[in-house]
XYZ file of C-alpha atoms in Angstrom:
527
model
C 107.350 131.009 93.384
C 104.352 129.972 95.474
C 104.020 126.923 97.753
C 101.566 125.225 95.349
C 104.054 125.714 92.476
C 106.646 123.865 94.565
C 104.187 121.037 95.314
C 103.152 120.694 91.661
C 106.822 120.550 90.635
C 107.513 118.008 93.386
C 104.628 115.896 92.053
C 106.355 115.635 88.662
C 108.952 113.477 90.431
C 106.216 110.870 90.917
C 105.831 110.448 87.157
C 109.260 111.489 85.851
C 110.143 108.695 83.384
C 113.849 108.629 84.246
C 113.096 108.482 87.993
C 110.675 105.566 87.510
C 113.209 103.779 85.300
C 115.831 104.184 88.066
C 113.469 102.580 90.583
C 112.738 99.656 88.236
C 116.433 99.096 87.497
C 117.457 99.279 91.146
C 114.818 96.788 92.316
C 116.991 93.999 90.911
C 120.243 95.713 92.032
C 119.271 97.311 95.370
C 122.856 98.281 96.229
C 122.614 100.832 93.395
C 119.991 102.739 95.412
C 122.431 104.097 97.985
C 124.988 104.816 95.267
C 122.399 106.872 93.377
C 121.280 108.593 96.571
C 124.848 109.691 97.369
C 125.170 111.109 93.853
C 121.912 113.084 94.183
C 122.958 114.319 97.633
C 126.261 115.649 96.245
C 124.510 117.263 93.261
C 122.267 119.098 95.757
C 125.370 120.579 97.399
C 125.525 118.286 100.458
C 127.923 115.542 101.527
C 127.387 112.447 103.665
C 130.014 113.864 106.058
C 127.774 116.882 106.734
C 124.977 114.537 107.815
C 127.206 113.374 110.692
C 126.601 116.776 112.315
C 122.846 116.171 112.613
C 123.238 113.867 115.677
C 120.725 111.467 114.150
C 118.366 108.958 115.756
C 117.503 106.449 112.980
C 114.339 104.331 113.357
C 112.863 101.519 111.272
C 110.194 98.836 111.765
C 106.998 97.589 110.140
C 104.509 98.940 112.672
C 104.989 101.804 115.114
C 108.148 103.422 113.766
C 106.404 106.770 113.226
C 104.863 106.708 116.706
C 108.240 105.770 118.219
C 109.821 108.742 116.436
C 107.023 111.047 117.654
C 107.541 109.949 121.293
C 111.323 110.346 120.946
C 111.119 113.794 119.374
C 108.684 115.038 122.038
C 110.857 113.738 124.901
C 114.017 115.414 123.585
C 112.144 118.626 122.808
C 110.962 118.654 126.432
C 114.663 118.874 127.419
C 114.942 122.106 125.418
C 116.693 120.735 122.331
C 115.873 122.063 118.869
C 114.571 118.990 117.054
C 114.238 117.956 113.440
C 111.872 115.111 112.546
C 111.543 113.482 109.112
C 108.637 111.052 108.610
C 106.391 109.613 105.914
C 103.825 109.588 104.537
C 102.146 112.932 105.134
C 98.457 113.076 105.986
C 97.307 116.416 104.535
C 100.299 118.524 103.460
C 103.729 117.411 102.253
C 105.505 119.760 104.655
C 104.272 117.613 107.589
C 107.104 115.230 106.662
C 109.733 117.783 107.687
C 109.222 119.190 111.192
C 111.192 121.597 113.345
C 110.389 121.490 117.072
C 107.406 119.262 116.371
C 105.761 121.599 113.846
C 105.676 121.149 110.055
C 107.946 123.737 108.454
C 106.007 126.772 107.209
C 104.959 127.170 103.578
C 107.468 129.977 102.999
C 110.371 127.961 104.414
C 109.337 124.863 102.490
C 109.116 126.863 99.265
C 112.477 128.570 99.813
C 114.377 125.377 100.583
C 112.519 123.377 97.907
C 113.712 125.658 95.109
C 117.254 125.756 96.491
C 117.528 121.958 96.311
C 115.465 121.483 93.150
C 117.421 124.213 91.358
C 120.785 122.586 92.071
C 119.559 119.175 90.932
C 117.928 120.611 87.814
C 121.091 122.542 86.878
C 123.211 119.384 87.062
C 120.851 116.911 85.404
C 122.214 117.279 81.855
C 125.644 116.187 83.036
C 124.032 113.110 84.645
C 121.941 111.724 81.805
C 118.932 113.940 82.613
C 118.267 112.114 85.892
C 116.317 113.635 88.778
C 115.607 111.881 92.081
C 112.228 110.232 92.584
C 109.718 111.798 95.009
C 110.813 110.191 98.307
C 114.513 110.577 97.548
C 114.042 114.248 96.834
C 112.138 114.821 100.077
C 114.841 112.994 102.047
C 117.539 115.260 100.580
C 115.323 118.280 101.242
C 114.878 117.222 104.896
C 118.657 116.925 105.396
C 119.136 120.352 103.798
C 116.437 121.939 105.980
C 117.825 120.440 109.204
C 121.360 121.636 108.415
C 120.192 125.126 107.445
C 117.940 125.400 110.503
C 120.756 124.202 112.808
C 118.800 121.559 114.725
C 120.426 119.919 117.758
C 119.302 116.499 116.562
C 117.296 114.868 113.792
C 114.908 111.948 114.269
C 114.829 110.128 110.918
C 112.147 107.558 110.104
C 113.082 104.994 107.449
C 110.823 104.944 104.377
C 110.739 101.240 103.438
C 113.000 98.526 104.824
C 116.347 99.826 106.014
C 119.412 98.366 104.299
C 118.716 99.989 100.925
C 116.361 102.771 102.004
C 117.587 106.164 100.869
C 117.766 107.409 104.498
C 120.500 104.805 105.048
C 123.191 107.016 103.542
C 123.523 108.168 107.160
C 126.974 106.975 108.295
C 127.108 107.861 111.975
C 123.750 108.001 113.758
C 123.930 108.383 117.535
C 121.489 105.534 118.148
C 119.231 103.232 116.068
C 115.851 101.682 116.862
C 113.638 98.924 115.440
C 109.929 98.880 116.237
C 107.611 95.877 115.786
C 108.304 93.756 112.682
C 105.692 92.121 110.464
C 104.936 91.324 106.825
C 104.593 94.363 104.524
C 106.098 95.640 101.241
C 106.882 92.021 100.324
C 107.781 92.802 96.679
C 110.644 94.978 97.903
C 111.659 93.434 101.244
C 110.848 89.746 100.834
C 107.963 87.538 101.895
C 109.232 86.113 105.203
C 109.840 87.710 108.590
C 113.516 86.649 108.364
C 114.052 88.469 105.045
C 112.292 91.554 106.384
C 114.356 91.490 109.604
C 117.550 91.296 107.506
C 116.498 94.440 105.624
C 115.548 96.315 108.814
C 118.823 95.365 110.518
C 120.598 97.081 107.657
C 120.421 100.400 109.530
C 122.803 99.068 112.233
C 126.203 100.800 112.203
C 129.517 99.654 113.750
C 129.760 100.688 117.405
C 126.404 102.556 117.346
C 123.979 101.380 120.075
C 120.744 99.868 118.764
C 117.489 98.902 120.451
C 114.599 96.732 119.379
C 111.223 95.953 120.887
C 110.570 92.252 121.497
C 110.260 90.523 118.130
C 109.122 87.082 116.897
C 111.962 84.637 117.632
C 112.822 84.062 113.940
C 113.190 87.825 113.440
C 115.186 88.201 116.656
C 117.751 85.602 115.545
C 118.316 87.520 112.289
C 118.624 90.885 114.072
C 121.188 89.459 116.511
C 123.191 87.967 113.635
C 123.079 91.290 111.758
C 124.210 93.191 114.859
C 127.084 90.746 115.402
C 128.132 90.915 111.753
C 128.084 94.743 111.746
C 129.645 94.941 115.259
C 126.737 96.896 116.668
C 125.638 96.521 120.339
C 121.943 95.511 120.384
C 119.524 95.571 123.337
C 115.906 94.462 123.669
C 113.677 97.044 125.374
C 111.877 96.051 128.568
C 108.098 96.145 128.898
C 106.783 99.579 129.800
C 105.494 98.166 133.089
C 109.129 97.665 134.121
C 109.760 101.410 134.489
C 109.000 103.252 137.724
C 107.901 106.849 138.142
C 107.372 109.208 141.079
C 103.978 110.233 139.713
C 101.896 107.076 139.403
C 101.363 105.014 136.247
C 102.826 106.253 132.972
C 100.319 108.012 130.726
C 100.850 107.993 126.981
C 99.682 110.757 124.670
C 98.954 108.136 121.983
C 96.065 105.733 122.532
C 96.233 101.959 122.096
C 97.890 99.102 123.952
C 100.414 98.632 121.130
C 101.883 102.088 121.816
C 103.431 100.783 125.034
C 106.286 99.000 123.250
C 106.830 102.087 121.057
C 107.059 104.234 124.207
C 109.627 101.895 125.789
C 111.736 102.018 122.625
C 111.489 105.832 122.598
C 112.660 105.969 126.235
C 115.753 103.941 125.383
C 116.537 105.967 122.254
C 116.099 109.282 124.106
C 118.121 108.109 127.094
C 120.998 106.892 124.943
C 121.040 110.128 122.962
C 121.027 112.164 126.183
C 123.841 110.074 127.653
C 125.957 110.757 124.599
C 125.140 114.434 124.877
C 126.370 114.227 128.537
C 123.443 116.142 129.916
C 124.256 117.279 133.486
C 122.330 115.223 136.013
C 121.597 112.398 133.591
C 118.063 111.292 132.746
C 117.048 109.205 135.736
C 117.701 105.937 133.862
C 120.437 103.593 135.030
C 123.795 104.084 133.321
C 123.846 100.318 132.740
C 121.839 99.855 129.557
C 121.438 96.152 130.310
C 119.579 96.934 133.515
C 116.736 99.391 133.079
C 113.909 97.597 134.856
C 114.410 99.013 138.332
C 114.886 102.642 137.374
C 112.815 105.696 138.170
C 112.018 107.924 135.191
C 112.577 111.666 135.444
C 109.709 114.129 135.086
C 110.676 115.262 131.597
C 110.725 111.706 130.251
C 107.305 111.093 131.785
C 105.808 114.354 130.495
C 107.360 113.767 127.067
C 105.440 110.494 126.700
C 102.213 112.092 127.966
C 102.458 115.144 125.685
C 103.102 113.271 122.441
C 100.682 113.848 119.572
C 100.693 111.926 116.283
C 97.589 112.539 114.144
C 95.917 109.758 112.207
C 97.000 107.026 114.610
C 94.321 105.965 117.135
C 92.883 109.480 116.895
C 89.362 110.408 118.042
C 87.502 113.502 116.803
C 84.025 114.329 118.148
C 81.915 116.609 115.971
C 78.568 116.876 117.766
C 76.539 113.726 117.136
C 79.264 112.220 114.914
C 82.468 110.765 116.417
C 85.315 109.782 114.102
C 87.881 107.154 115.058
C 90.888 107.440 112.734
C 93.722 104.951 112.430
C 95.985 104.420 109.426
C 96.409 100.676 110.063
C 97.386 98.952 106.797
C 98.894 95.583 107.775
C 97.326 92.571 109.451
C 99.068 93.209 112.782
C 98.347 96.932 112.831
C 94.697 96.207 111.970
C 94.507 93.784 114.927
C 95.761 96.617 117.157
C 93.294 99.037 115.557
C 90.346 96.702 116.187
C 91.392 96.288 119.831
C 91.653 100.075 120.272
C 88.380 100.828 118.451
C 86.427 98.144 120.341
C 87.514 99.550 123.718
C 87.264 103.243 122.850
C 83.958 103.073 120.957
C 82.426 101.063 123.821
C 83.374 103.860 126.250
C 81.749 106.459 123.977
C 78.624 104.310 123.579
C 78.211 104.049 127.339
C 78.097 107.859 127.463
C 75.746 108.259 124.483
C 72.258 109.657 125.034
C 70.591 106.943 122.937
C 71.188 104.349 120.194
C 74.454 104.498 118.228
C 75.104 103.498 114.601
C 78.540 102.182 113.651
C 79.975 102.906 110.200
C 83.206 101.647 108.652
C 84.954 103.847 106.059
C 87.692 101.744 104.451
C 90.246 101.718 101.681
C 93.520 99.855 101.141
C 96.205 100.397 98.548
C 99.158 98.681 96.899
C 99.798 94.984 97.370
C 98.135 94.835 100.784
C 95.674 92.033 101.480
C 92.405 93.906 101.982
C 90.415 90.713 102.530
C 92.514 89.772 105.573
C 92.120 93.247 107.116
C 88.382 93.342 106.423
C 87.907 89.933 108.046
C 89.487 91.318 111.235
C 86.955 94.189 111.201
C 83.839 91.970 110.946
C 83.503 91.423 114.747
C 83.111 95.196 115.242
C 79.488 94.823 114.012
C 79.194 97.826 111.698
C 75.744 98.897 110.508
C 77.228 100.159 107.245
C 80.525 99.559 105.442
C 81.472 102.380 103.083
C 84.331 102.245 100.570
C 86.014 105.014 98.599
C 89.372 105.687 96.916
C 92.005 107.973 98.424
C 90.644 110.923 96.445
C 89.814 113.793 98.790
C 87.098 115.254 96.590
C 85.861 114.593 93.084
C 85.908 118.291 92.154
C 89.080 119.627 90.502
C 89.914 122.031 93.370
C 91.662 119.102 95.081
C 94.793 120.009 97.014
C 98.002 119.131 95.104
C 99.593 117.829 98.330
C 97.365 114.751 98.149
C 97.659 113.882 94.466
C 99.067 110.467 93.599
C 99.962 109.959 89.947
C 101.244 106.399 90.370
C 97.781 104.794 90.441
C 94.999 105.413 87.918
C 91.551 106.468 89.129
C 90.108 103.422 87.364
C 92.395 101.103 89.349
C 91.505 102.878 92.609
C 87.761 102.490 92.002
C 88.137 98.855 90.946
C 89.974 98.204 94.203
C 87.083 99.754 96.164
C 84.563 97.503 94.440
C 86.778 94.478 95.204
C 86.946 95.556 98.851
C 83.176 95.863 98.999
C 82.795 92.383 97.525
C 85.189 90.963 100.139
C 83.211 92.592 102.939
C 79.929 91.161 101.681
C 81.431 87.683 101.433
C 82.878 87.899 104.961
C 79.450 88.985 106.217
C 77.594 86.356 104.121
C 75.691 89.089 102.313
C 76.260 87.600 98.879
C 78.321 89.008 96.033
C 76.884 92.157 94.477
C 78.376 92.050 91.021
C 76.286 95.055 89.984
C 77.479 97.679 92.466
C 78.172 101.061 90.887
C 79.348 104.397 92.190
C 76.520 106.027 94.074
C 76.293 109.268 92.149
C 73.663 110.558 89.764
C 74.012 109.834 86.051
C 76.052 106.687 86.654
C 74.755 103.440 85.204
C 71.644 102.161 87.066
C 73.361 99.094 88.501
C 73.037 99.790 92.233
C 71.166 96.896 93.862
C 68.098 98.218 95.627
C 67.736 95.569 98.295
C 70.891 95.964 100.385
C 71.823 99.117 102.280
C 74.751 97.754 104.237
C 77.619 98.432 101.789
C 78.217 101.483 99.612
C 80.987 102.713 97.316
C 81.584 106.435 96.755
C 83.890 108.176 94.244
C 85.699 110.316 96.822
C 86.239 110.807 100.563
C 84.079 113.933 100.842
C 81.059 112.209 99.211
C 81.443 109.307 101.631
C 81.732 111.576 104.707
C 78.714 113.644 103.592
C 76.575 110.530 103.252
C 77.755 109.036 106.555
C 77.253 112.233 108.594
C 73.837 113.054 107.068
C 74.140 116.784 107.741
C 74.851 116.185 111.442
C 78.465 117.397 111.207
C 78.612 121.092 110.308
C 82.303 120.857 109.345
C 81.665 118.200 106.684
C 78.419 119.857 105.578
C 80.246 123.101 104.664
C 78.278 124.420 101.632
C 81.495 125.887 100.188
C 82.595 122.324 99.389
C 80.897 120.901 96.310
C 80.274 117.193 95.811
C 78.728 115.193 93.004
C 75.006 114.698 93.712
C 74.101 111.321 95.221
C 71.118 109.375 93.910
C 67.936 109.985 95.975
C 67.408 106.269 96.616
C 70.879 106.087 98.162
C 70.134 109.058 100.419
C 66.939 107.263 101.509
C 68.991 104.281 102.647
C 70.658 106.505 105.239
C 67.464 106.717 107.316
C 68.946 104.636 110.170
C 71.754 107.205 110.482
C 69.197 109.979 110.957
C 67.264 108.101 113.633
C 70.123 107.304 116.045
C 71.457 109.552 118.808
C 75.073 109.264 117.613
C 77.091 107.989 114.651
C 80.490 106.371 115.277
C 82.758 106.161 112.228
C 85.965 104.102 112.026
C 88.215 105.345 109.206
C 91.037 102.870 108.512
C 92.982 100.732 106.020
C 95.269 103.453 104.672
C 97.120 106.467 106.074
C 96.326 108.251 102.811
C 92.597 107.678 103.410
C 92.950 109.000 106.960
C 94.859 112.049 105.669
C 92.192 112.781 103.076
C 89.506 112.518 105.756
C 91.447 114.837 108.100
C 91.616 117.465 105.351
C 87.817 117.695 105.630
C 87.390 116.966 109.349
C 90.156 119.312 110.539
C 90.236 122.221 108.044
C 93.102 123.891 109.957
C 95.374 120.990 108.874
C 95.310 122.164 105.249
C 95.849 125.886 105.932
């Protein structure tokens, strides 16, 4: 069976009626989630006891948990350990979620292990009421299977949503746990206050297992301390990154943005604690006293690990000739604040080096229950010349990659959301409310207002990128990629983009949007 066959079969777990019914039922009885997960794990041929052998680092948080995991994995790989890393969501291909030594597992390995796990679950479903695990549960089981088969020295596991009832929390004996910055997100599942969310996140604490958190809002911190006390888990707050000393000048991080500094400090503590437990000869250069880390001098491998970390789609810059793309998957209010801070600083540096005038373009989408209007309001001070909106559909032609198909949201709902986002932007910018906006492709209804060229809605990511780049990015202009023709009057409105020396594009609001854009901007990512 081919890789695409595996992905198409995996996608059926997004729409499988019994899987969706499980999710609905368990929302009101969340404790059933871990019970169901254990059952699926056993049906796949694994036991929770086997997971103890993976020497796991378990990380949750609202913002920065993926970056923290990326820093941690890179540091421990720099010590020569064979690492496993499970994260979500993926940007371009599903196999990015399951990495060995920092690299997504190959298509052949993914396919082989996929059918091993899927086959066992499929064979046993009749004896279990026809049930199959939903998409994320399946991938979590697959990751555990891969890491055991590939004999990793450790596995860095990023929580999906929350912590207490997340399916990764069947882990019984992690070596260390971490909590990155907390904020409000996934409120329908986790609750609508920072205290409720902190309670859920603290659910990954385990008796006697060291845990670390970055500095949190005081209300959240009180809950985390209570959870740690209740579970009998030692909990430490990470110091500021400035508190560490090195022999080689200031610490340099491979990930851009001021907010990455707390993620890096958390990663240092997680890596150090894991290494201590592993009893690495010579130690790590951090004080043995975990309460006192401010006056320590970091070893070269810790320093280089932070500097060498890569994590696509987060504060990422890609320069394609006259067009520079700034990509960040920010999708909460706090992460958007960090994104705006990063973009403002980084774009200003690029503008100082430009050979002439620069046009700024926003490409935005947001999904789920997230408050788009709040995020868009934060983006207004960036002074974009155009704001472009599109759904998380990579291209409107049927050749679309199965890795990026989402069957849980209808196309109609996605497009309606884009039009709502555009309306919010116009209201924030006092441009009036364009009730008549339509998709900017030929043969659509003639409802596009002629007088405003500052906001546009496209049916897919490729159409939006083609219009924004105006033929000035050869990668996006690839004639092998077909797009629906855009109305001539809409092409005419792009004149300002043709007249400037450079175009700077911020792509944000959704990691899925960023992933769809990367499929076109970095063709190697989908090979």
